[in-house]
Each structure stands twice: as structure tokens, then as C-alpha cells.
Coordinates of C-alpha atoms (C1' of nucleotides) in Angstrom, one line a residue:
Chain Y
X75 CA 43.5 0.7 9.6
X76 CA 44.5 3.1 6.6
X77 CA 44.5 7.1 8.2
X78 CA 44.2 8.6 4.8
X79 CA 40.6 6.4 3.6
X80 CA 39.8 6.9 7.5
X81 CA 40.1 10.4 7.3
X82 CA 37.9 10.7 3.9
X83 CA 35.1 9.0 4.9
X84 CA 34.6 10.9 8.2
X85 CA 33.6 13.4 5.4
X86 CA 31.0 11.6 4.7
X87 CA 28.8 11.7 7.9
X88 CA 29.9 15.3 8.6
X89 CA 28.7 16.6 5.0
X90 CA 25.3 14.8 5.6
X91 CA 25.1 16.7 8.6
X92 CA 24.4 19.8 6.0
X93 CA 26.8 21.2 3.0
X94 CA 30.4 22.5 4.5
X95 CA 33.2 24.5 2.7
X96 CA 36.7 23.9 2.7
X97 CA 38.0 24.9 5.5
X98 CA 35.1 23.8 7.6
X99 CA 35.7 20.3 6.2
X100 CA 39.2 20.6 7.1
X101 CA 38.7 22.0 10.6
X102 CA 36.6 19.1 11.6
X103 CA 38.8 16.8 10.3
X104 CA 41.7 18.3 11.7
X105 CA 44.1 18.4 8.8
X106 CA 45.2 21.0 6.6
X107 CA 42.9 22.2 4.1
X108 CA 45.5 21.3 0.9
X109 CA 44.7 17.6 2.6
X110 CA 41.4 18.4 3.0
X111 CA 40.6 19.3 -0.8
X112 CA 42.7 16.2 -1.9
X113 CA 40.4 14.1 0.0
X114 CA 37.1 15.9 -1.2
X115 CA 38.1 15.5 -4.9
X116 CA 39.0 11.9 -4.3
X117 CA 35.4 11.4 -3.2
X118 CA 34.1 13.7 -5.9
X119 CA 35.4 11.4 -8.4
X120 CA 34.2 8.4 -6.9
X121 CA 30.4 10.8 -7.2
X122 CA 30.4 10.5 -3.5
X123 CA 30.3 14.2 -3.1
X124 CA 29.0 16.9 -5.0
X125 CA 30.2 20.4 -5.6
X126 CA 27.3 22.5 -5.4
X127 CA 27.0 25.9 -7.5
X128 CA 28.3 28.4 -4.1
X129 CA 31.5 25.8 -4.2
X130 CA 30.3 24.4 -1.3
X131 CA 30.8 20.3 -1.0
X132 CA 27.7 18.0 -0.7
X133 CA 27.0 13.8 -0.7
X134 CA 26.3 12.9 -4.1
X135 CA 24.3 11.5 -6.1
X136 CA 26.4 8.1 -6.2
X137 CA 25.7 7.3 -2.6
X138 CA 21.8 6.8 -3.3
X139 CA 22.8 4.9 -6.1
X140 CA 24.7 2.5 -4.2
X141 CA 22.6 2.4 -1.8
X142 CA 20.0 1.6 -4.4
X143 CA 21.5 -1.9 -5.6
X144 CA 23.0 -3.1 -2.1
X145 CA 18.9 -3.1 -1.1
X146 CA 18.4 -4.8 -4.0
X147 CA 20.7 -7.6 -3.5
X148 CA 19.5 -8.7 -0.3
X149 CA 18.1 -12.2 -1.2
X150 CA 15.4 -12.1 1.7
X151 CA 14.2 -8.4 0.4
X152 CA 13.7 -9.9 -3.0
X153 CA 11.9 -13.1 -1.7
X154 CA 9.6 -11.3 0.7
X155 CA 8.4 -8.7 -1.1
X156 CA 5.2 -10.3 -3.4
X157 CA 4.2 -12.0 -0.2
X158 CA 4.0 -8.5 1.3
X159 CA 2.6 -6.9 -1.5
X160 CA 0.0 -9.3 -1.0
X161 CA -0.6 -8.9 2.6
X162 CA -1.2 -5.4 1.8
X163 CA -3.7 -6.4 -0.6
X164 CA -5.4 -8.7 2.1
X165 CA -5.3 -6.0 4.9
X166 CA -4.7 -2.9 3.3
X167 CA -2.5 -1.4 5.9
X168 CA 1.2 -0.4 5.5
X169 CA 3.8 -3.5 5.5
X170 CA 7.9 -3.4 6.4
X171 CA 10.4 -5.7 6.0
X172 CA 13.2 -4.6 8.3
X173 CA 16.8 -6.1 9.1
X174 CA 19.4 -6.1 11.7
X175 CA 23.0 -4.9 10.9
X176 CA 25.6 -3.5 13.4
X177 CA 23.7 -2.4 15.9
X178 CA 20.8 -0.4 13.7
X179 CA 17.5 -2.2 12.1
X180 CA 16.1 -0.7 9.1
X181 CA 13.4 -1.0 7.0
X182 CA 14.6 -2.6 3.8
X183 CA 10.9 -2.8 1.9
X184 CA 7.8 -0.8 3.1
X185 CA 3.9 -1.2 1.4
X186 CA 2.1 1.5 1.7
X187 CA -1.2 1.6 3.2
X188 CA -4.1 1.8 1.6
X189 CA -5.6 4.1 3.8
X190 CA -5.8 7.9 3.4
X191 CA -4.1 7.9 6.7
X192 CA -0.7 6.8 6.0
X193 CA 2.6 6.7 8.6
X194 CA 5.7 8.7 8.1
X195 CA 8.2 5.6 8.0
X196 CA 11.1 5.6 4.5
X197 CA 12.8 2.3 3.6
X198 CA 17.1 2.8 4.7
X199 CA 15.8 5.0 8.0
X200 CA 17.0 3.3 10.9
X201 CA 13.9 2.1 13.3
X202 CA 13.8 3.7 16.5
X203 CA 15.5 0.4 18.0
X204 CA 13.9 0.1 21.5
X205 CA 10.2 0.4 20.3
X206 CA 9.6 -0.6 16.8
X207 CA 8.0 -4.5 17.2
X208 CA 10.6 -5.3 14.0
X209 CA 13.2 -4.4 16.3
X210 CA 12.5 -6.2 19.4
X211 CA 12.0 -9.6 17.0
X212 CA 15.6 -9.1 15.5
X213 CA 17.1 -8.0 19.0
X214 CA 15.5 -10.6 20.9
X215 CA 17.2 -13.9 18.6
X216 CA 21.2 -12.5 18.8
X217 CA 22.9 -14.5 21.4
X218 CA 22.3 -13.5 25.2
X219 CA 25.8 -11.6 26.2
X220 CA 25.6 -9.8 22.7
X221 CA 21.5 -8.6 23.4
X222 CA 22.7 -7.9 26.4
X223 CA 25.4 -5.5 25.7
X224 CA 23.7 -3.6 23.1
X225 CA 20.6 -3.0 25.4
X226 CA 23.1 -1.4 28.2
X227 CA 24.4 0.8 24.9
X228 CA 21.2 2.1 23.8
X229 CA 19.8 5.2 24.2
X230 CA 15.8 4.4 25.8
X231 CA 14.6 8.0 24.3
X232 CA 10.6 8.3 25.7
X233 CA 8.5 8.8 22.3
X234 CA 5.5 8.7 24.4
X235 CA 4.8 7.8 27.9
X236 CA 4.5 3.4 26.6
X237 CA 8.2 4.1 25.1
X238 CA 10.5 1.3 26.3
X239 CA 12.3 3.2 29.8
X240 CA 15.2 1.7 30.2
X241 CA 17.5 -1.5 29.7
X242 CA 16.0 -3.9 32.0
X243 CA 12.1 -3.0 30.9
X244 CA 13.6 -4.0 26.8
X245 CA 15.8 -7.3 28.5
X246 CA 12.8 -8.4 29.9
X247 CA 10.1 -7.3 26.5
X248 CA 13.1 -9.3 24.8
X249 CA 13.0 -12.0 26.7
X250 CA 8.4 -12.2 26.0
X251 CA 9.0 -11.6 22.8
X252 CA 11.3 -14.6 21.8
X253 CA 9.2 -16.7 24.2
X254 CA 6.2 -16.1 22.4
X255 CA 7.8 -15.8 18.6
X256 CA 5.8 -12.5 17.5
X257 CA 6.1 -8.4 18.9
X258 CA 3.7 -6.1 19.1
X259 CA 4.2 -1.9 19.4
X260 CA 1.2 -0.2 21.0
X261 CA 1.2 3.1 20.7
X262 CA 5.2 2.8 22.1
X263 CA 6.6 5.4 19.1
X264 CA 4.2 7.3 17.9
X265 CA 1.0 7.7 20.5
X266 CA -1.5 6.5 17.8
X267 CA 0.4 3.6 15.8
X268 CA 0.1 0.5 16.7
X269 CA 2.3 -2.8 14.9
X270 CA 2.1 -6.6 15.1
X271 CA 5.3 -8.4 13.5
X272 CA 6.2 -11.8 12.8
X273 CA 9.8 -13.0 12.8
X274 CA 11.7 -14.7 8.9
X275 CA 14.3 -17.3 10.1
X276 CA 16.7 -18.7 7.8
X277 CA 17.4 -22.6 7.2
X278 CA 19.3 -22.1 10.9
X279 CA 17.1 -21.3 12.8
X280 CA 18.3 -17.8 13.4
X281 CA 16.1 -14.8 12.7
X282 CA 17.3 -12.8 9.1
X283 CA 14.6 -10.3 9.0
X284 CA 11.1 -9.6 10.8
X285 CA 8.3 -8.2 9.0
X286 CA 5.3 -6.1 10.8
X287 CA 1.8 -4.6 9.6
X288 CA 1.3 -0.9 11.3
X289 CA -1.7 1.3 11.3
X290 CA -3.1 4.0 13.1
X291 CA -5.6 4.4 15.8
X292 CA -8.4 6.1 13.9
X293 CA -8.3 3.5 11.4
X294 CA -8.2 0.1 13.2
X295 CA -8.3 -0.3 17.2
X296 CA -5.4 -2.0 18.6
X297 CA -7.0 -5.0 19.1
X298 CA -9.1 -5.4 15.3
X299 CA -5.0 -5.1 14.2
X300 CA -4.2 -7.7 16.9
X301 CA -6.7 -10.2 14.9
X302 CA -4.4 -9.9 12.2
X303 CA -1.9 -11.4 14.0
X304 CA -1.9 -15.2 12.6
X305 CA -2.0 -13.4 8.9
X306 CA 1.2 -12.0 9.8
X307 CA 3.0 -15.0 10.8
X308 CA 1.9 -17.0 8.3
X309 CA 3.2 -14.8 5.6
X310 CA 6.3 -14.8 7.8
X311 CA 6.5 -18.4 7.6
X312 CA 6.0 -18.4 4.1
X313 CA 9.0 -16.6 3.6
X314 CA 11.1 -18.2 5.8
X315 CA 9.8 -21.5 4.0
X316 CA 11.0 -19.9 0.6
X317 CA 14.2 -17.8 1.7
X318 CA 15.8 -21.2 3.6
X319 CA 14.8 -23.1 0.2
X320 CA 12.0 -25.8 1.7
X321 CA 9.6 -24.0 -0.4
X322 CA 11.1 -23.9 -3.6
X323 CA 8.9 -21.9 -5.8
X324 CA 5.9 -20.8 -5.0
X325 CA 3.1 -20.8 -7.0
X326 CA 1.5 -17.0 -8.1
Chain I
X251 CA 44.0 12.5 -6.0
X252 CA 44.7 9.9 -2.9
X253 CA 45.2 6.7 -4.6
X254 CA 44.6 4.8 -0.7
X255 CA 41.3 6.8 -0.5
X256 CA 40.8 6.1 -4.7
X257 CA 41.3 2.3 -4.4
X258 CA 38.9 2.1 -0.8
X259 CA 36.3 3.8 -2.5
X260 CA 36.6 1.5 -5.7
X261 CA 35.5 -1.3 -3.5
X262 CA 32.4 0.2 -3.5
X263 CA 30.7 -0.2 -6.9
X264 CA 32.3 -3.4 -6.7
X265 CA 30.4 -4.9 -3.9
X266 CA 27.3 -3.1 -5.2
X267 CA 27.4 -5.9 -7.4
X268 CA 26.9 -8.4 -5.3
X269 CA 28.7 -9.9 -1.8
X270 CA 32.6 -10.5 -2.5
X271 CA 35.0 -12.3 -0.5
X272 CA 38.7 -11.2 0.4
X273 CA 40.6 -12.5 -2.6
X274 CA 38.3 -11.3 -5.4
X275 CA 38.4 -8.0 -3.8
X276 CA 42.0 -8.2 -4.1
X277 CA 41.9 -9.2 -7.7
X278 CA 40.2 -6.7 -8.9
X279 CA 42.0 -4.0 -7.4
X280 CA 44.9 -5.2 -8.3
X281 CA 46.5 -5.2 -4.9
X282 CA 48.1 -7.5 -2.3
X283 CA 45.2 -9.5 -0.1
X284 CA 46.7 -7.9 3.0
X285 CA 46.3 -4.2 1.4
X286 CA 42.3 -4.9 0.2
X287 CA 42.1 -6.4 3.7
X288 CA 43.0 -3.0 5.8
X289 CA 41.2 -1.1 3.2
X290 CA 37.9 -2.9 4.0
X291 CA 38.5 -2.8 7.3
X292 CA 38.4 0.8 7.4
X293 CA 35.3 0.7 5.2
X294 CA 33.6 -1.9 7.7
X295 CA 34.7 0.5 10.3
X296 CA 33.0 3.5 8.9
X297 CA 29.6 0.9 8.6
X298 CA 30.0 1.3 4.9
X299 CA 30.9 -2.5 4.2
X300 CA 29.1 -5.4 6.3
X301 CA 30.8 -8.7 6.9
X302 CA 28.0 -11.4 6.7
X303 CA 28.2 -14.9 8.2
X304 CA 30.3 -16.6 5.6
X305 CA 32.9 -14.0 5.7
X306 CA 32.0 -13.0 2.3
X307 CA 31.7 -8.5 2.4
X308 CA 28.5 -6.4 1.7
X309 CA 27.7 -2.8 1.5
X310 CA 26.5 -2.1 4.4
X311 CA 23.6 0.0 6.4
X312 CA 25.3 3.2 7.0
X313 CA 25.4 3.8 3.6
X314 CA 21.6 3.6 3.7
X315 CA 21.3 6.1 6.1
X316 CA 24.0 8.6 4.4
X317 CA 21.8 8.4 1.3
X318 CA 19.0 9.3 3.5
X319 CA 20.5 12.3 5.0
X320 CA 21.7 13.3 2.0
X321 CA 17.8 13.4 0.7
X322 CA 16.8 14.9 3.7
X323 CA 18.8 17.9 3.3
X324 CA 18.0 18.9 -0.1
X325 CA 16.1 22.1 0.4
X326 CA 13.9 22.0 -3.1
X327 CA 12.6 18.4 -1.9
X328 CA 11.7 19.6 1.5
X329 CA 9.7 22.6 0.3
X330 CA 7.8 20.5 -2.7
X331 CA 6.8 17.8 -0.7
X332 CA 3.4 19.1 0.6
X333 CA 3.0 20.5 -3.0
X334 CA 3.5 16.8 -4.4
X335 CA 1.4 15.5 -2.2
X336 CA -1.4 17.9 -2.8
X337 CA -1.1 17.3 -6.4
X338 CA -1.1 13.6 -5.9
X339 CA -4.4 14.0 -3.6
X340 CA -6.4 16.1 -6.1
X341 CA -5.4 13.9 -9.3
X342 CA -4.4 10.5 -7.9
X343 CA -1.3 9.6 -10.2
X344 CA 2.1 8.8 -9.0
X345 CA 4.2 12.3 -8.7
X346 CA 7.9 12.2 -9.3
X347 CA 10.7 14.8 -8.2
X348 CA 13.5 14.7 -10.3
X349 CA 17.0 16.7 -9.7
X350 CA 20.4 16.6 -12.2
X351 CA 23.7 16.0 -10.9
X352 CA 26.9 15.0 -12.3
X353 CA 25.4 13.5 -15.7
X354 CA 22.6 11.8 -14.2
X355 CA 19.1 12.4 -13.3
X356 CA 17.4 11.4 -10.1
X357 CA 14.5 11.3 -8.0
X358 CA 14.2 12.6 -4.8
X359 CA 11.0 12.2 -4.2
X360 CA 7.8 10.2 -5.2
X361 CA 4.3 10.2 -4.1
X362 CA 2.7 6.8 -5.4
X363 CA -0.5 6.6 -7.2
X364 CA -3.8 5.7 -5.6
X365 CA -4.9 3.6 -8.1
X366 CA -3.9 -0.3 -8.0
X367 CA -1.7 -0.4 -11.2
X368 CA 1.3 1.2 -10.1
X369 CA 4.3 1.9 -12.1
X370 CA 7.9 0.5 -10.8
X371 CA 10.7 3.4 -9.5
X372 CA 12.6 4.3 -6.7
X373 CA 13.4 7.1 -4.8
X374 CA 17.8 7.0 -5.3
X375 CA 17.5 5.3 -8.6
X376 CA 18.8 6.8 -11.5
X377 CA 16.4 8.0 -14.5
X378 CA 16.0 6.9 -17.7
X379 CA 18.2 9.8 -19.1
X380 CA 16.9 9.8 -22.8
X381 CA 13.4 8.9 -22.6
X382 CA 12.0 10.5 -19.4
X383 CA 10.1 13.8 -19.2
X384 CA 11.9 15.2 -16.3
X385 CA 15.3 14.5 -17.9
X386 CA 14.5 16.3 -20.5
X387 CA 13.6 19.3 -19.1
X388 CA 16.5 19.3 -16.3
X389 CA 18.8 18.5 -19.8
X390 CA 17.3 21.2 -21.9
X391 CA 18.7 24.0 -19.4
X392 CA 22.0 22.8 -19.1
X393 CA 24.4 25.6 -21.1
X394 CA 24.9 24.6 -25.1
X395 CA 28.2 22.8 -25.1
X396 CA 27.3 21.0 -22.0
X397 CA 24.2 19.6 -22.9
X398 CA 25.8 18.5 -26.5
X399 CA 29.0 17.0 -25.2
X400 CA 26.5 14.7 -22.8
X401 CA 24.2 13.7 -25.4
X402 CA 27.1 12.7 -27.5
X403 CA 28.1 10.5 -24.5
X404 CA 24.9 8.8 -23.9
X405 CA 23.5 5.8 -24.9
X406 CA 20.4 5.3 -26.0
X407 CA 18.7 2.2 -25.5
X408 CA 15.8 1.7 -27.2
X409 CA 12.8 0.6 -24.4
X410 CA 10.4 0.9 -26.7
X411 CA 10.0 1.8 -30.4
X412 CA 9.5 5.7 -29.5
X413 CA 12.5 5.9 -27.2
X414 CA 14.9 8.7 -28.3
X415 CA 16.8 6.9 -30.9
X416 CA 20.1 8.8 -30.9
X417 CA 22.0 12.2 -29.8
X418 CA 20.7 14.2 -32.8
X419 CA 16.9 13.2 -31.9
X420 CA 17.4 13.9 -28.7
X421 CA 19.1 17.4 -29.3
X422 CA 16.2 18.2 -30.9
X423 CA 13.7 17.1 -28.3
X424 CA 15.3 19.4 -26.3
X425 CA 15.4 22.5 -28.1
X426 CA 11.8 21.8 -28.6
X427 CA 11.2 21.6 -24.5
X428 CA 13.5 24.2 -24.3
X429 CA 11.2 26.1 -26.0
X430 CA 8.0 25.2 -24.7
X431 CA 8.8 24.4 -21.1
X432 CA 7.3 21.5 -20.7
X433 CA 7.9 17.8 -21.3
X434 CA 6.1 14.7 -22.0
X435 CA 7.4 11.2 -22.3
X436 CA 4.8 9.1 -24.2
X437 CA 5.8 5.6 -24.0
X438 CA 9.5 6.0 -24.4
X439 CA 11.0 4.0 -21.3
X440 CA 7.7 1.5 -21.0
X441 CA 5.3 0.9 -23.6
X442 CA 2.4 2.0 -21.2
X443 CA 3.4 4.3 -19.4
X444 CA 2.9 8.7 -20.0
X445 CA 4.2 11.2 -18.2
X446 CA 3.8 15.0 -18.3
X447 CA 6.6 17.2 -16.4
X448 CA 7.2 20.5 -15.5
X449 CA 10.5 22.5 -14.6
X450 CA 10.8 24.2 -10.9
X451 CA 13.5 26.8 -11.6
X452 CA 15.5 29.1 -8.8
X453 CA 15.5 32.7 -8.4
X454 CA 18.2 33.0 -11.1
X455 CA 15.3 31.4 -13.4
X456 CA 18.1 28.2 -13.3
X457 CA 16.2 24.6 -13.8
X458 CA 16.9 23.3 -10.0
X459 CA 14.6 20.4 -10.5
X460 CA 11.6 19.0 -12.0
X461 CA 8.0 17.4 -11.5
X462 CA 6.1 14.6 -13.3
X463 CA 3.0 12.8 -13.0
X464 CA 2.6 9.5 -14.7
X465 CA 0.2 6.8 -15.3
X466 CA -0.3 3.8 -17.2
X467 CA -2.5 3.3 -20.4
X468 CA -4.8 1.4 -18.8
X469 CA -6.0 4.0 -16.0
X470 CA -6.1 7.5 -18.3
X471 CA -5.6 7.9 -22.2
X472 CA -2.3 10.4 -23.0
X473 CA -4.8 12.7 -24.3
X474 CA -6.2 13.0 -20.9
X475 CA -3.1 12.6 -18.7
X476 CA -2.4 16.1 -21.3
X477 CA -5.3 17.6 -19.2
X478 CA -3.6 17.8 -16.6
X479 CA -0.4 19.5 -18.1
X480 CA -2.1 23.0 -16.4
X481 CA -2.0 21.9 -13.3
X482 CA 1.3 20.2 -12.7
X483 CA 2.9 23.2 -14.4
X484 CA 0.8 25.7 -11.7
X485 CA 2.4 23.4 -8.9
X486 CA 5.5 23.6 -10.2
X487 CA 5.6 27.4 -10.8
X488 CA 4.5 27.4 -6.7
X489 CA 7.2 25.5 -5.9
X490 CA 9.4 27.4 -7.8
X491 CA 7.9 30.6 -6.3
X492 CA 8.5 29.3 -2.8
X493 CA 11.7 28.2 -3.5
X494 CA 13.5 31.3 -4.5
X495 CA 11.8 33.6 -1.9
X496 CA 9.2 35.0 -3.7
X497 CA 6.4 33.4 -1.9
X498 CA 8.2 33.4 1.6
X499 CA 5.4 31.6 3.5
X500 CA 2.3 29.2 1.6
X501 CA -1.0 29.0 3.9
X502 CA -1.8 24.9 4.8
Chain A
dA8 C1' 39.5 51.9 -8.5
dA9 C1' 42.4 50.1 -5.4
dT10 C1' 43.2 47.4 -1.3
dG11 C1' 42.5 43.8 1.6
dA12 C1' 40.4 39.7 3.6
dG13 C1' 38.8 35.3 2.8
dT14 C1' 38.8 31.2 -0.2
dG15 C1' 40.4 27.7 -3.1
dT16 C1' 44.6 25.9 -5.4
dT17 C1' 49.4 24.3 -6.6
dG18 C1' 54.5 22.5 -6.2
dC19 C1' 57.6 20.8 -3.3
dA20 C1' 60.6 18.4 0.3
dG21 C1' 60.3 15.4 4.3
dT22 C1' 58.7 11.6 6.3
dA23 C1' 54.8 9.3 7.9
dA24 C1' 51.9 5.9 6.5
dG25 C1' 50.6 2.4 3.2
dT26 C1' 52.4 -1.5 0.6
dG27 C1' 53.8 -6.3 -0.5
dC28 C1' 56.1 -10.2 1.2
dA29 C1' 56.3 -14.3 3.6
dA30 C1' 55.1 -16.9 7.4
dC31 C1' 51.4 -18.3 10.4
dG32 C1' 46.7 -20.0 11.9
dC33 C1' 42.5 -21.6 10.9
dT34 C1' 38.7 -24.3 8.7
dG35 C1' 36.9 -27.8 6.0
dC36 C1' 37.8 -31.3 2.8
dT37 C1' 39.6 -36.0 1.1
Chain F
dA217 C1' 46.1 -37.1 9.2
dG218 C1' 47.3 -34.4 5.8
dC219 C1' 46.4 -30.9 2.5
dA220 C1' 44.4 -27.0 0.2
dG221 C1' 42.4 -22.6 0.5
dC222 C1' 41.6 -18.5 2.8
dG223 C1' 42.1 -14.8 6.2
dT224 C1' 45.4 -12.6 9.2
dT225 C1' 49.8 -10.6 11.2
dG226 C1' 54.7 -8.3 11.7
dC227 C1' 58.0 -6.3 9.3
dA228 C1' 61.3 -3.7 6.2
dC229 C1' 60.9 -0.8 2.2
dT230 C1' 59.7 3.1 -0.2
dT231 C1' 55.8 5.0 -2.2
dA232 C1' 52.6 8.4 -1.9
dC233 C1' 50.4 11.5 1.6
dT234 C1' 51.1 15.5 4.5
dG235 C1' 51.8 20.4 5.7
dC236 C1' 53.9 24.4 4.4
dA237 C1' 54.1 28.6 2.0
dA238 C1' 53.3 31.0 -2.0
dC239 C1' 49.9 32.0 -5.5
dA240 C1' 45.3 33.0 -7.8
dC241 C1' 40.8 34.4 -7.4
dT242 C1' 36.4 36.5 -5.8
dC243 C1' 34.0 39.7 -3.3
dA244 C1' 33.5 43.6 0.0
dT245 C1' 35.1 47.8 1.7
dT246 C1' 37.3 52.4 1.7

DNA sequence: AATGAGTGTTGCAGTAAGTGCAACGCTGCT
DNA sequence: AGCAGCGTTGCACTTACTGCAACACTCATT
């Protein structure tokens, strides 16, 4: 791999960690700073980084941009999202669209409820993997030695006391959830939101995204959101019908 | 500059265009297959670029997540959010947050309109430059030769019939925001669509960002959407307050 | 005011690191 | 089978990146 590109875009985590200087930049990289600033102004070019007033470097505004129109060329987000706008509009709660890349999920389209009541969820945050119901759907369809590995990897943090413990409790959740072809998360990351999802599969087979419908305690009990449940998959077999091209075009 | 880091980071915008495999990559860098190759494979290291199934590379998640840290961090956003939201609970239009960097405007923040006609942005996405109000007034402070040498550089699309039609026009819009410090944008970027914006300035009295609310036509008249000019501009002026210091501390 | 510490910046010589080449391996097509 | 197209690897070359040391600048301090 090139040293020189490797070296400029550890930068990038690092300066999203807060704005550095200089010399900070250049101690954590472990170079000399006349490197460092060659580096920094290659990124600054590119809009990467930003200068800010106290000379202090900062990501720029590029990055969002970027980020911007890779979601927007992700064929299933594009397909998905009028059937989820008009879940929403059915159910009124908040709907997310979320993908599986590299050992993170993230929400990749989000619906707002229509509740006063709303969650605190943003579409490019990665999920908290060993909860979210989106996440066990995507986990539980890669092939066994890789879902395997990854769940030794993770980190089982205990949101609340129904949080996922450890590797073995999310092998085995894995192992319901692709029995059964839907997840659920009760309560499991924050104590009063629950979340049914329904897996998208591709022409293959293979799981491409999972979608789920969330909603608090105080507005819906878990089990009124649980009778939402065959709403969710059909929508979710809509999709997949449409993304893997057996539904064309549907009509509006 | 680095021309390995310069020629990596090309890649990029390039792939924000859509999924490319190794040899266009190559192509349009100009370079050897072998040389676009390591350079990916440093960007795939760093998460930035995602290999999907038929080989063919994608921008990939971590960018996502660098965007959103990068958001996260920006110390004007985290203190107006609660304002936002407030304003968005007592007048139910869609609020914006808007910041200028490097010759573009951006929002950092959005709360979305409680009505059912909603208008279309995203947080990351890049503003209108010419026609909206918050470009305007984040514009209108930028020193004299500054602001002229970027309006000379603009283009100005025409949205609508009352978009800003060229540099001279929109000189002149600005001097008059300048001067009034406020903005409006009646119909310039979608035929529909008003906004009224106010600046949030720092302790140096420095634009740092600004606010809108918007809504269509067919929800409030422009005259009334004007109503509310009062309003957004007290919010802002609290956010501004809070902001540079003045107002350490605002009671929830 | 003048001095000094702390930064960011520049030109330069050495060489480490990136480049292009050419040959290889693989996959899918005819 | 054979071929075409693509991704991949090892290697010799030399380009272009690195670290150094000196310089420029701002901001405190005496």
C-alpha cells in the first residue's frame, strides 16, 4: 500500500476526533511537521480539510458532500424509499433503511415519525451492531465462518440490561433470526424503543439491506408495534420484488 | 503538494459518480492499472472505497461516518439545535442551519416541517448559492473583494424566473441584506417554495452561520411566512448570544 | 520596546517509496 | 479448448517524498 496517501488519510479520523494544529497533526502521525503540512494542504485542496479562522485544521465541507452522492447512488436506497415513505404514512412511526458494509451497518434512509415523540437515530451513524433488529437481519445472512468471526470481534456494550451480553447470546439471536426471516429489538438499545424489521434480498437470495419501523414505549406497546409486523415484510418484499427486477415498475 | 496523496484523493469525486472498476480508474487518472490499484487499496483500507460483489469500487461507509463527526463537532450546530427545534415546535415549518466554507454553503442542520408537504434537502448537501436566503446572508459578510471575486465565479442557473439572474443582480441583493440583515428567498430555487433567514454572528459580530424557515405556497402565503421574520431573527440573535459567551447558560 | 518562545513555512540534498513494465493467473465467453 | 479481458504480482528505475535546518511570523513577557 502507498505510505504517503496512508499517512494523509490517518488525518482524517484523527481531525474528526476534534480540530488539531500542526504540530499535533504531526505528532500523531509521527512525521515531521514540514511532512505534516504537505499532507494537510494536499487534503485542503481536495476540500477534505478546512482551515479554520485560529489556523487550526478541520474536515471539510467536501467530505459531506461526498458522502451526499455515494448515499444517493445506492440503487436499493433509491428504490426503497417511496415504499417507506409510504409505510410511514400507513403507520406513522419512524422508518430506516440500513446496510451492511465492512463490519458496520448504517442507516442509509430514515422517515421520521409522525409522532411528537421522535428517536435520536441520523442516516450515515453506524447502528449499534449487536442490538439494532436491522443489524441482526444483515448479520444473520453473511456466510457462517464470516458471522462468526465478526461476532467474536465485537464489542457486546450493555445499553440496558436486554442489551445483547456477549458472542454466543447474538450467535444464537442470529441463528432465530434467519430461521424465522424478520428481527425484532425490545427495549435492547434504548430501554423504551422497541423495532420490528423485515429483511430486502437481492435476485440471489442474499440479504442487500433490512428495513425496520421503531417507536417508543409511550406511544405504541411492544406488542400493538409487533402487529405491524406483516406490514413490514410485505413492504420488504416489495422492494426486494422491485430492487432484483421481478417487479419492474410499480405503479404509484 | 503530494501528487501520490493528490491523485488517491482524485479517486474520490470520481467514484462519487457512480461504482467504477479498475481500468476506468486508471484512465482517468492517467496512470498505470497497477498504480490506481495500490492507491485504492489504500483507500479501501482506510474504509473510504468499498469493493462490491462484481469487483467494481464504491465510496464507501467510513466516509459516512467522517461526515458525521465532522457535523457533530461543529460547536454553532450543537448549541442551535434545541433553539431550531423550539422554533420548529412553536411555528411548524422546516428550519434550516446553514454555514459557509470554502465557496460553498451548507446545511448542518434541519428540523423538518410538521405539515405533510415537505420540501426536498439534505443535511451535507450543498445550497443553492444564488438564490437561497441563508446564502445570502452568509455571502453578504464576506470582506468586499472576496465576496465580488466569488460572484464573478458563480453560475447562475435560473430555477425559476426570479432566480438571481447574474453577478451584478446578485451584488446588489447583497448589499441590500447587507444592510438590512435579513434575507428572504421568494421562489428563486423552486417556484413554491419561501424562505426567511436570519444571520447568527460570533462575538467578533462575524456571520458564523445562518437560520431559515421555509414553506411551500400551498401551506402559508409569503406575506405570512414574513410574519414570522420577528421571530426567527430573536432565535437567531439567542443563538448568536449563546454562542459568543454572552449568554453563558439558557434555562430548558 | 525589545526579547523570546512557539508556530507555520520554505529550499534543499538524500534516498526511500511510488511508478510503469511485463509476465502471470483467473474468469467467462465463443 | 482457446481466447479475450481484467485484476494481480515482482522488479528495476528514478521520481517525488522526507527530514533537516534556517527563516518568517505572531503573540506574550520583561
Amino acid at each position: 500500500m502507498s505510505q504517503t496517501v496512508d499517512r494523509a488519510l490517518s488525518i482524517l479520523p484523527l481531525l474528526a476526533e476534534g480540530p488539531a494544529d500542526l504540530g499535533q497533526v504531526a505528532d500523531r502521525l509521527g512525521v515531521h511537521k514540514s511532512t505534516a503540512l504537505r499532507l494537510l494542504r494536499t487534503l485542503h485542496e481536495h476540500g477534505l480539510v478546512y482551515r479554520q479562522s485560529d489556523q487550526r485544521y478541520r474536515l471539510g465541507a467536501r467530505l459531506f458532500a461526498l458522502a451526499q452522492e455515494a448515499m444517493e447512488n445506492l440503487d436499493v436506497r433509491e428504490i426503497a424509499h417511496a415504499h417507506l415513505v409510504r409505510l410511514n404514512e400507513r403507520c406513522g412511526h419512524t422508518v430506516h433503511l440500513a446496510v451492511y458494509e465492512e463490519n458496520e451497518v448504517l442507516y442509509i434512509d430514515k422517515v421520521e415519525s409522525r409522532y411528537p415523540v421522535r428517536m435520536y437515530s441520523r442516516i450515515g451513524k453506524p447502528v449499534a451492531i449487536t442490538v439494532a433488529a436491522v443489524a441482526k437481519l444483515l448479520l444473520a445472512d453473511l456466510p457462517e465462518p464470516e458471522r462468526r468471526a465478526l461476532a467474536e470481534k465485537l464489542d457486546y456494550p450493555m445499553y440496558t440490561p436486554r442489551s445483547t451480553p456477549h458472542a454466543a447470546a447474538f450467535l444464537q439471536e442470529l441463528a432465530k433470526v434467519r430461521e424465522q426471516g424478520w428481527a425484532t429489538d425490545l427495549g435492547g438499545h434504548e430501554e423504551s424503543i422497541n423495532c420490528v424489521a423485515a429483511p430486502i434480498r437481492g435476485a440471489d437470495g442474499r440479504v442487500v439491506a433490512a428495513m425496520s419501523v421503531s417507536a417508543p414505549n409511550v406511544v405504541v406497546t411492544a406488542d400493538e408495534l409487533l402487529t405491524l409486523l406483516p406490514l413490514v415484510r410485505r413492504t420488504a418484499d416489495a422492494i426486494s420484488g422491485e430492487y432484483s427486477g421481478r417487479t419492474p415498475a410499480e405503479p404509484t
